PDB file of C-alpha atoms in Angstrom:
ATOM      1  CA  ASP A 252     -10.392  -7.170   5.824  1.00 53.00           C
ATOM      2  CA  ALA A 253     -11.743 -10.734   5.267  1.00 61.00           C
ATOM      3  CA  ASP A 254     -12.832 -10.409   2.013  1.00 92.00           C
ATOM      4  CA  VAL A 255      -8.967 -10.178  -0.096  1.00 96.00           C
ATOM      5  CA  THR A 256      -7.375 -13.678   1.344  1.00 96.00           C
ATOM      6  CA  GLN A 257      -3.693 -14.688   1.055  1.00 97.00           C
ATOM      7  CA  THR A 258      -2.210 -18.161   1.159  1.00 97.00           C
ATOM      8  CA  PRO A 259      -0.220 -19.129   2.464  1.00 97.00           C
ATOM      9  CA  ARG A 260       0.658 -16.659   5.778  1.00 96.00           C
ATOM     10  CA  ASN A 261       3.887 -17.424   6.485  1.00 97.00           C
ATOM     11  CA  ARG A 262       6.820 -19.209   4.622  1.00 97.00           C
ATOM     12  CA  ILE A 263      10.042 -20.410   4.212  1.00 97.00           C
ATOM     13  CA  THR A 264      11.429 -21.480   1.566  1.00 96.00           C
ATOM     14  CA  LYS A 265      15.459 -21.968   0.023  1.00 96.00           C
ATOM     15  CA  THR A 266      17.276 -21.180  -2.589  1.00 97.00           C
ATOM     16  CA  GLY A 267      16.770 -22.222  -6.064  1.00 97.00           C
ATOM     17  CA  LYS A 268      13.007 -23.276  -5.115  1.00 97.00           C
ATOM     18  CA  ARG A 269      10.438 -21.988  -7.045  1.00 96.00           C
ATOM     19  CA  ILE A 270       7.140 -20.493  -4.827  1.00 97.00           C
ATOM     20  CA  MET A 271       3.435 -19.854  -5.390  1.00 97.00           C
ATOM     21  CA  LEU A 272       1.315 -16.935  -3.120  1.00 98.00           C
ATOM     22  CA  GLU A 273      -1.450 -17.304  -4.193  1.00 98.00           C
ATOM     23  CA  CYS A 274      -4.911 -14.521  -3.100  1.00 98.00           C
ATOM     24  CA  SER A 275      -8.052 -14.661  -3.072  1.00 97.00           C
ATOM     25  CA  GLN A 276     -11.082 -11.765  -2.915  1.00 97.00           C
ATOM     26  CA  THR A 277     -14.399 -11.741  -2.702  1.00 96.00           C
ATOM     27  CA  LYS A 278     -14.831  -8.321  -3.460  1.00 92.00           C
ATOM     28  CA  GLY A 279     -16.329  -8.732  -6.295  1.00 91.00           C
ATOM     29  CA  HIS A 280     -13.152  -6.293  -7.925  1.00 91.00           C
ATOM     30  CA  ASP A 281     -11.840  -6.424 -11.535  1.00 90.00           C
ATOM     31  CA  ARG A 282      -8.386  -4.888 -10.105  1.00 92.00           C
ATOM     32  CA  MET A 283      -5.411  -7.112  -7.905  1.00 94.00           C
ATOM     33  CA  TYR A 284      -1.847  -6.173  -7.658  1.00 95.00           C
ATOM     34  CA  TRP A 285       1.379  -7.321  -5.389  1.00 97.00           C
ATOM     35  CA  TYR A 286       2.927  -5.548  -3.033  1.00 97.00           C
ATOM     36  CA  ARG A 287       6.548  -6.406  -1.278  1.00 97.00           C
ATOM     37  CA  GLN A 288       7.161  -4.780   1.963  1.00 95.00           C
ATOM     38  CA  ASP A 289      10.560  -3.797   3.285  1.00 93.00           C
ATOM     39  CA  PRO A 290      11.544  -2.181   6.112  1.00 85.00           C
ATOM     40  CA  GLY A 291      12.479   1.698   5.622  1.00 83.00           C
ATOM     41  CA  LEU A 292      11.649   0.735   1.950  1.00 85.00           C
ATOM     42  CA  GLY A 293       7.544   0.849   2.038  1.00 89.00           C
ATOM     43  CA  LEU A 294       5.264  -0.749  -0.599  1.00 93.00           C
ATOM     44  CA  ARG A 295       6.228  -1.227  -3.541  1.00 94.00           C
ATOM     45  CA  LEU A 296       4.243  -3.061  -6.422  1.00 93.00           C
ATOM     46  CA  ILE A 297       5.470  -5.865  -8.205  1.00 96.00           C
ATOM     47  CA  TYR A 298       3.233  -6.721 -10.754  1.00 96.00           C
ATOM     48  CA  TYR A 299      -0.900  -5.712 -11.023  1.00 93.00           C
ATOM     49  CA  SER A 300      -3.972  -6.591 -13.323  1.00 94.00           C
ATOM     50  CA  PHE A 301      -6.558  -4.543 -14.171  1.00 90.00           C
ATOM     51  CA  ASP A 302      -8.891  -7.928 -15.730  1.00 89.00           C
ATOM     52  CA  VAL A 303      -7.732 -11.058 -16.193  1.00 91.00           C
ATOM     53  CA  LYS A 304      -6.345 -10.584 -19.406  1.00 91.00           C
ATOM     54  CA  ASP A 305      -4.499  -7.618 -18.995  1.00 92.00           C
ATOM     55  CA  ILE A 306      -1.189  -8.207 -16.668  1.00 95.00           C
ATOM     56  CA  ASN A 307       1.062  -5.513 -16.165  1.00 92.00           C
ATOM     57  CA  LYS A 308       4.852  -5.548 -14.451  1.00 93.00           C
ATOM     58  CA  GLY A 309       5.498  -2.755 -11.317  1.00 91.00           C
ATOM     59  CA  GLU A 310       8.250  -1.523 -10.282  1.00 88.00           C
ATOM     60  CA  ILE A 311      10.132  -4.216  -9.534  1.00 94.00           C
ATOM     61  CA  SER A 312       8.877  -7.093 -11.131  1.00 95.00           C
ATOM     62  CA  ASP A 313      12.541  -8.995 -12.282  1.00 95.00           C
ATOM     63  CA  GLY A 314      12.008 -13.078 -10.952  1.00 95.00           C
ATOM     64  CA  TYR A 315       8.356 -12.749  -9.954  1.00 97.00           C
ATOM     65  CA  SER A 316       6.059 -13.624 -12.405  1.00 97.00           C
ATOM     66  CA  VAL A 317       1.979 -13.634 -12.397  1.00 97.00           C
ATOM     67  CA  SER A 318      -1.014 -15.611 -12.916  1.00 97.00           C
ATOM     68  CA  ARG A 319      -4.828 -14.333 -13.474  1.00 96.00           C
ATOM     69  CA  GLN A 320      -6.805 -17.061 -13.104  1.00 91.00           C
ATOM     70  CA  ALA A 321      -9.861 -15.769 -12.669  1.00 94.00           C
ATOM     71  CA  GLN A 322     -11.290 -12.004 -11.581  1.00 94.00           C
ATOM     72  CA  ALA A 323     -11.010 -13.108  -8.176  1.00 96.00           C
ATOM     73  CA  LYS A 324      -7.841 -15.046  -7.826  1.00 97.00           C
ATOM     74  CA  PHE A 325      -4.420 -13.818  -8.583  1.00 98.00           C
ATOM     75  CA  SER A 326      -1.232 -15.890  -8.109  1.00 98.00           C
ATOM     76  CA  LEU A 327       2.635 -14.734  -7.696  1.00 98.00           C
ATOM     77  CA  SER A 328       5.161 -17.219  -8.491  1.00 98.00           C
ATOM     78  CA  LEU A 329       9.122 -17.110  -7.188  1.00 96.00           C
ATOM     79  CA  GLU A 330      10.628 -19.178  -9.936  1.00 92.00           C
ATOM     80  CA  SER A 331      13.675 -19.270  -8.668  1.00 96.00           C
ATOM     81  CA  ALA A 332      13.770 -17.281  -4.876  1.00 96.00           C
ATOM     82  CA  ILE A 333      16.787 -15.980  -3.810  1.00 96.00           C
ATOM     83  CA  PRO A 334      17.172 -14.399  -0.369  1.00 96.00           C
ATOM     84  CA  ASN A 335      16.495 -11.049  -1.159  1.00 95.00           C
ATOM     85  CA  GLN A 336      13.685 -12.581  -1.927  1.00 97.00           C
ATOM     86  CA  THR A 337      12.519 -12.307   1.923  1.00 97.00           C
ATOM     87  CA  ALA A 338       9.600  -9.553   2.697  1.00 97.00           C
ATOM     88  CA  LEU A 339       6.457  -9.692   3.877  1.00 97.00           C
ATOM     89  CA  TYR A 340       4.323  -9.511   0.540  1.00 98.00           C
ATOM     90  CA  PHE A 341       0.156  -8.342   0.057  1.00 97.00           C
ATOM     91  CA  CYS A 342      -2.079  -8.320  -2.078  1.00 97.00           C
ATOM     92  CA  ALA A 343      -4.607  -5.334  -2.696  1.00 95.00           C
ATOM     93  CA  THR A 344      -7.862  -5.129  -4.878  1.00 94.00           C
ATOM     94  CA  SER A 345      -9.883  -1.800  -6.215  1.00 90.00           C
ATOM     95  CA  GLU A 346     -12.936  -1.201  -8.237  1.00 84.00           C
ATOM     96  CA  SER A 347     -12.213   0.413 -12.027  1.00 74.00           C
ATOM     97  CA  GLY A 348     -13.085   3.652 -12.521  1.00 63.00           C
ATOM     98  CA  TRP A 349     -13.204   6.499  -9.902  1.00 54.00           C
ATOM     99  CA  ARG A 350     -13.264   4.597  -6.905  1.00 53.00           C
ATOM    100  CA  GLU A 351      -9.882   3.907  -6.295  1.00 71.00           C
ATOM    101  CA  THR A 352      -8.995   2.721  -2.921  1.00 84.00           C
ATOM    102  CA  GLN A 353      -6.570  -0.281  -2.491  1.00 90.00           C
ATOM    103  CA  TYR A 354      -8.544  -2.817   0.053  1.00 92.00           C
ATOM    104  CA  PHE A 355      -5.121  -5.120   1.336  1.00 95.00           C
ATOM    105  CA  GLY A 356      -4.929  -8.906   2.419  1.00 96.00           C
ATOM    106  CA  PRO A 357      -3.495 -10.079   5.313  1.00 95.00           C
ATOM    107  CA  GLY A 358      -0.169 -10.736   3.566  1.00 96.00           C
ATOM    108  CA  THR A 359       2.345 -13.447   3.198  1.00 97.00           C
ATOM    109  CA  ARG A 360       5.359 -13.354   5.338  1.00 96.00           C
ATOM    110  CA  LEU A 361       8.624 -14.821   2.919  1.00 97.00           C
ATOM    111  CA  LEU A 362      11.919 -16.117   4.267  1.00 97.00           C
ATOM    112  CA  VAL A 363      14.384 -17.281   1.814  1.00 97.00           C
ATOM    113  CA  LEU A 364      17.762 -19.047   3.334  1.00 96.00           C
TER     114      LEU A 364
ATOM    115  CA  GLY B 272       7.658   7.309 -13.214  1.00 77.00           C
ATOM    116  CA  GLU B 273       5.576   8.799  -9.622  1.00 87.00           C
ATOM    117  CA  ASN B 274       8.710   9.845  -6.469  1.00 92.00           C
ATOM    118  CA  VAL B 275       6.948   9.741  -3.834  1.00 95.00           C
ATOM    119  CA  GLU B 276       8.871  10.459  -0.284  1.00 96.00           C
ATOM    120  CA  GLN B 277       7.633  10.708   3.403  1.00 97.00           C
ATOM    121  CA  HIS B 278       9.351  12.562   6.320  1.00 97.00           C
ATOM    122  CA  PRO B 279       9.988  11.796   9.254  1.00 97.00           C
ATOM    123  CA  SER B 280      10.333   8.293   9.246  1.00 96.00           C
ATOM    124  CA  THR B 281      10.248   7.484  12.806  1.00 97.00           C
ATOM    125  CA  LEU B 282       8.004  10.165  14.876  1.00 98.00           C
ATOM    126  CA  SER B 283       7.108  10.204  19.096  1.00 98.00           C
ATOM    127  CA  VAL B 284       4.364  12.745  20.283  1.00 97.00           C
ATOM    128  CA  GLN B 285       2.543  12.792  24.275  1.00 98.00           C
ATOM    129  CA  GLU B 286      -0.861  11.924  24.129  1.00 97.00           C
ATOM    130  CA  GLY B 287      -2.898  14.970  23.509  1.00 97.00           C
ATOM    131  CA  ASP B 288      -0.520  16.304  20.974  1.00 97.00           C
ATOM    132  CA  SER B 289      -0.906  16.789  17.385  1.00 98.00           C
ATOM    133  CA  ALA B 290       1.188  14.772  14.914  1.00 98.00           C
ATOM    134  CA  VAL B 291       1.896  15.961  11.295  1.00 98.00           C
ATOM    135  CA  ILE B 292       3.372  13.752   8.499  1.00 98.00           C
ATOM    136  CA  LYS B 293       4.758  15.037   5.465  1.00 98.00           C
ATOM    137  CA  CYS B 294       5.190  13.637   1.974  1.00 98.00           C
ATOM    138  CA  THR B 295       6.133  15.579  -1.736  1.00 98.00           C
ATOM    139  CA  TYR B 296       5.642  13.647  -4.986  1.00 97.00           C
ATOM    140  CA  SER B 297       7.397  14.515  -7.985  1.00 96.00           C
ATOM    141  CA  ASP B 298       4.706  14.446 -10.874  1.00 93.00           C
ATOM    142  CA  SER B 299       2.472  17.371 -10.857  1.00 92.00           C
ATOM    143  CA  ALA B 300      -0.943  15.600 -12.825  1.00 90.00           C
ATOM    144  CA  SER B 301      -1.070  13.086  -9.994  1.00 91.00           C
ATOM    145  CA  ASN B 302      -4.568  13.687  -8.566  1.00 90.00           C
ATOM    146  CA  TYR B 303      -5.065  11.279  -5.593  1.00 90.00           C
ATOM    147  CA  PHE B 304      -3.493  10.999  -2.635  1.00 93.00           C
ATOM    148  CA  PRO B 305      -4.094   8.245  -0.185  1.00 93.00           C
ATOM    149  CA  TRP B 306      -3.393   7.882   3.490  1.00 97.00           C
ATOM    150  CA  TYR B 307      -2.481   4.146   4.688  1.00 97.00           C
ATOM    151  CA  LYS B 308      -2.588   3.932   8.685  1.00 97.00           C
ATOM    152  CA  GLN B 309      -1.064   0.024   9.442  1.00 96.00           C
ATOM    153  CA  GLU B 310      -0.491  -1.143  13.078  1.00 96.00           C
ATOM    154  CA  LEU B 311       1.331  -3.512  13.978  1.00 92.00           C
ATOM    155  CA  GLY B 312       1.668  -7.203  12.575  1.00 90.00           C
ATOM    156  CA  LYS B 313      -1.835  -5.777  10.863  1.00 93.00           C
ATOM    157  CA  ARG B 314      -2.339  -4.602   6.953  1.00 94.00           C
ATOM    158  CA  PRO B 315      -2.363  -1.242   5.398  1.00 95.00           C
ATOM    159  CA  GLN B 316      -6.099  -0.199   5.991  1.00 95.00           C
ATOM    160  CA  LEU B 317      -6.841   3.447   3.975  1.00 94.00           C
ATOM    161  CA  ILE B 318      -8.083   6.065   6.643  1.00 96.00           C
ATOM    162  CA  ILE B 319      -8.210   8.969   4.983  1.00 96.00           C
ATOM    163  CA  ASP B 320      -7.736  10.385   1.228  1.00 93.00           C
ATOM    164  CA  ILE B 321      -7.665  13.438  -0.884  1.00 92.00           C
ATOM    165  CA  ARG B 322      -8.158  14.555  -4.712  1.00 89.00           C
ATOM    166  CA  SER B 323      -6.206  17.002  -6.224  1.00 85.00           C
ATOM    167  CA  ASN B 324      -9.031  18.876  -6.874  1.00 85.00           C
ATOM    168  CA  VAL B 325      -9.767  19.787  -2.758  1.00 84.00           C
ATOM    169  CA  GLY B 326      -7.568  20.968  -0.831  1.00 91.00           C
ATOM    170  CA  GLU B 327      -8.272  19.987   2.508  1.00 94.00           C
ATOM    171  CA  LYS B 328     -10.346  16.886   3.948  1.00 93.00           C
ATOM    172  CA  LYS B 329     -10.973  16.357   7.763  1.00 96.00           C
ATOM    173  CA  ASP B 330     -12.806  13.285   9.404  1.00 94.00           C
ATOM    174  CA  GLN B 331     -12.955  13.608  12.761  1.00 95.00           C
ATOM    175  CA  ARG B 332      -8.961  14.257  14.760  1.00 97.00           C
ATOM    176  CA  ILE B 333      -7.589  13.094  11.260  1.00 98.00           C
ATOM    177  CA  ALA B 334      -7.028  15.948   8.417  1.00 97.00           C
ATOM    178  CA  VAL B 335      -5.313  15.930   5.453  1.00 97.00           C
ATOM    179  CA  THR B 336      -3.976  19.340   3.476  1.00 97.00           C
ATOM    180  CA  LEU B 337      -2.737  19.603  -0.110  1.00 96.00           C
ATOM    181  CA  ASN B 338      -0.402  21.875  -1.922  1.00 95.00           C
ATOM    182  CA  LYS B 339      -0.695  21.347  -5.957  1.00 94.00           C
ATOM    183  CA  THR B 340       2.189  24.415  -6.357  1.00 94.00           C
ATOM    184  CA  ALA B 341       4.567  22.625  -3.710  1.00 95.00           C
ATOM    185  CA  LYS B 342       3.533  19.286  -4.188  1.00 96.00           C
ATOM    186  CA  HIS B 343       3.341  18.625  -0.972  1.00 96.00           C
ATOM    187  CA  PHE B 344       0.932  16.867   1.103  1.00 97.00           C
ATOM    188  CA  SER B 345       0.223  16.025   4.366  1.00 98.00           C
ATOM    189  CA  LEU B 346      -1.133  14.077   7.588  1.00 98.00           C
ATOM    190  CA  HIS B 347      -2.384  15.949  10.492  1.00 98.00           C
ATOM    191  CA  ILE B 348      -3.733  14.438  13.568  1.00 98.00           C
ATOM    192  CA  THR B 349      -4.961  15.877  16.596  1.00 97.00           C
ATOM    193  CA  GLU B 350      -5.219  14.969  20.311  1.00 98.00           C
ATOM    194  CA  THR B 351      -3.112  11.976  19.782  1.00 98.00           C
ATOM    195  CA  GLN B 352      -4.009   8.640  21.121  1.00 97.00           C
ATOM    196  CA  PRO B 353      -2.331   5.390  21.809  1.00 96.00           C
ATOM    197  CA  GLU B 354      -3.989   3.563  19.911  1.00 96.00           C
ATOM    198  CA  ASP B 355      -2.683   5.992  17.234  1.00 97.00           C
ATOM    199  CA  SER B 356       0.478   4.317  17.434  1.00 98.00           C
ATOM    200  CA  ALA B 357       0.999   2.488  14.278  1.00 97.00           C
ATOM    201  CA  VAL B 358       3.033   3.193  10.732  1.00 96.00           C
ATOM    202  CA  TYR B 359       1.188   5.696   8.070  1.00 98.00           C
ATOM    203  CA  PHE B 360       2.180   5.439   4.572  1.00 97.00           C
ATOM    204  CA  CYS B 361       1.572   8.140   2.008  1.00 97.00           C
ATOM    205  CA  ALA B 362       0.558   7.571  -1.517  1.00 94.00           C
ATOM    206  CA  ALA B 363       0.324   8.974  -5.126  1.00 92.00           C
ATOM    207  CA  SER B 364      -1.894   8.297  -7.957  1.00 89.00           C
ATOM    208  CA  LEU B 365      -1.888   9.201 -11.722  1.00 84.00           C
ATOM    209  CA  PRO B 366      -4.974   9.475 -13.378  1.00 80.00           C
ATOM    210  CA  THR B 367      -3.488   7.227 -16.426  1.00 71.00           C
ATOM    211  CA  GLY B 368      -3.981   4.097 -14.202  1.00 64.00           C
ATOM    212  CA  ASN B 369      -4.241   2.649 -10.905  1.00 65.00           C
ATOM    213  CA  GLN B 370      -0.802   2.394  -9.908  1.00 80.00           C
ATOM    214  CA  PHE B 371      -0.371   3.662  -6.110  1.00 87.00           C
ATOM    215  CA  TYR B 372       3.326   4.664  -5.271  1.00 91.00           C
ATOM    216  CA  PHE B 373       4.116   4.720  -1.724  1.00 93.00           C
ATOM    217  CA  GLY B 374       6.406   7.139   0.683  1.00 95.00           C
ATOM    218  CA  THR B 375       8.699   4.734   2.760  1.00 95.00           C
ATOM    219  CA  GLY B 376       6.518   5.116   6.263  1.00 96.00           C
ATOM    220  CA  THR B 377       6.376   6.683   9.214  1.00 97.00           C
ATOM    221  CA  SER B 378       6.283   5.064  12.677  1.00 96.00           C
ATOM    222  CA  LEU B 379       4.786   6.809  14.673  1.00 98.00           C
ATOM    223  CA  THR B 380       4.520   6.769  18.690  1.00 98.00           C
ATOM    224  CA  VAL B 381       2.191   7.833  21.134  1.00 97.00           C
ATOM    225  CA  ILE B 382       3.650   8.095  24.393  1.00 96.00           C
ATOM    226  CA  PRO B 383       1.074   7.905  27.310  1.00 94.00           C
TER     227      PRO B 383
END
């Protein structure tokens, strides 16, 4: 779905470096999410935001932080990257209210050396 | 929180056969159950969903059934085709928020 974009699409970084992953959406959705995907573990929620002033921790927030700069932008930061944060990261969006379908971005593949 | 288990982790079927993927959930308050398909190298995309007030939903070759008493739901794909090959994820959502709890995925291979 081209309405949810992520940058960068691929990134290689070194242990201890700070890195930011960005997500933008043109769907007009209030809610945004960050997930990581690891083989055999499915999709796990890192952080989610229901509006610009609302940030919530998900299942695996340790080692990550987020910023909701605007309704359309939600960034994920790794303050000091470590190798076990190597994963595929997805941003997703959804409308508020009864319609709960989440729309995913194309993903960012991150390798921490 | 909610815990979703998904089985099998891998599934191979002959083209034209049916495929069934099963998920169980732990929190009886969960009321929304989407299924996502993720093709190789692509993003997950919603293929079908069901709410707790419905027992079954069908969309062409895909159907989902829900048993609230047993707390399990299943995805049924009939007349499978090679393009059905992908990883399928189930999820459950509680009414208190919009968090999805995903299963660990099923890699489906349809053999021509």
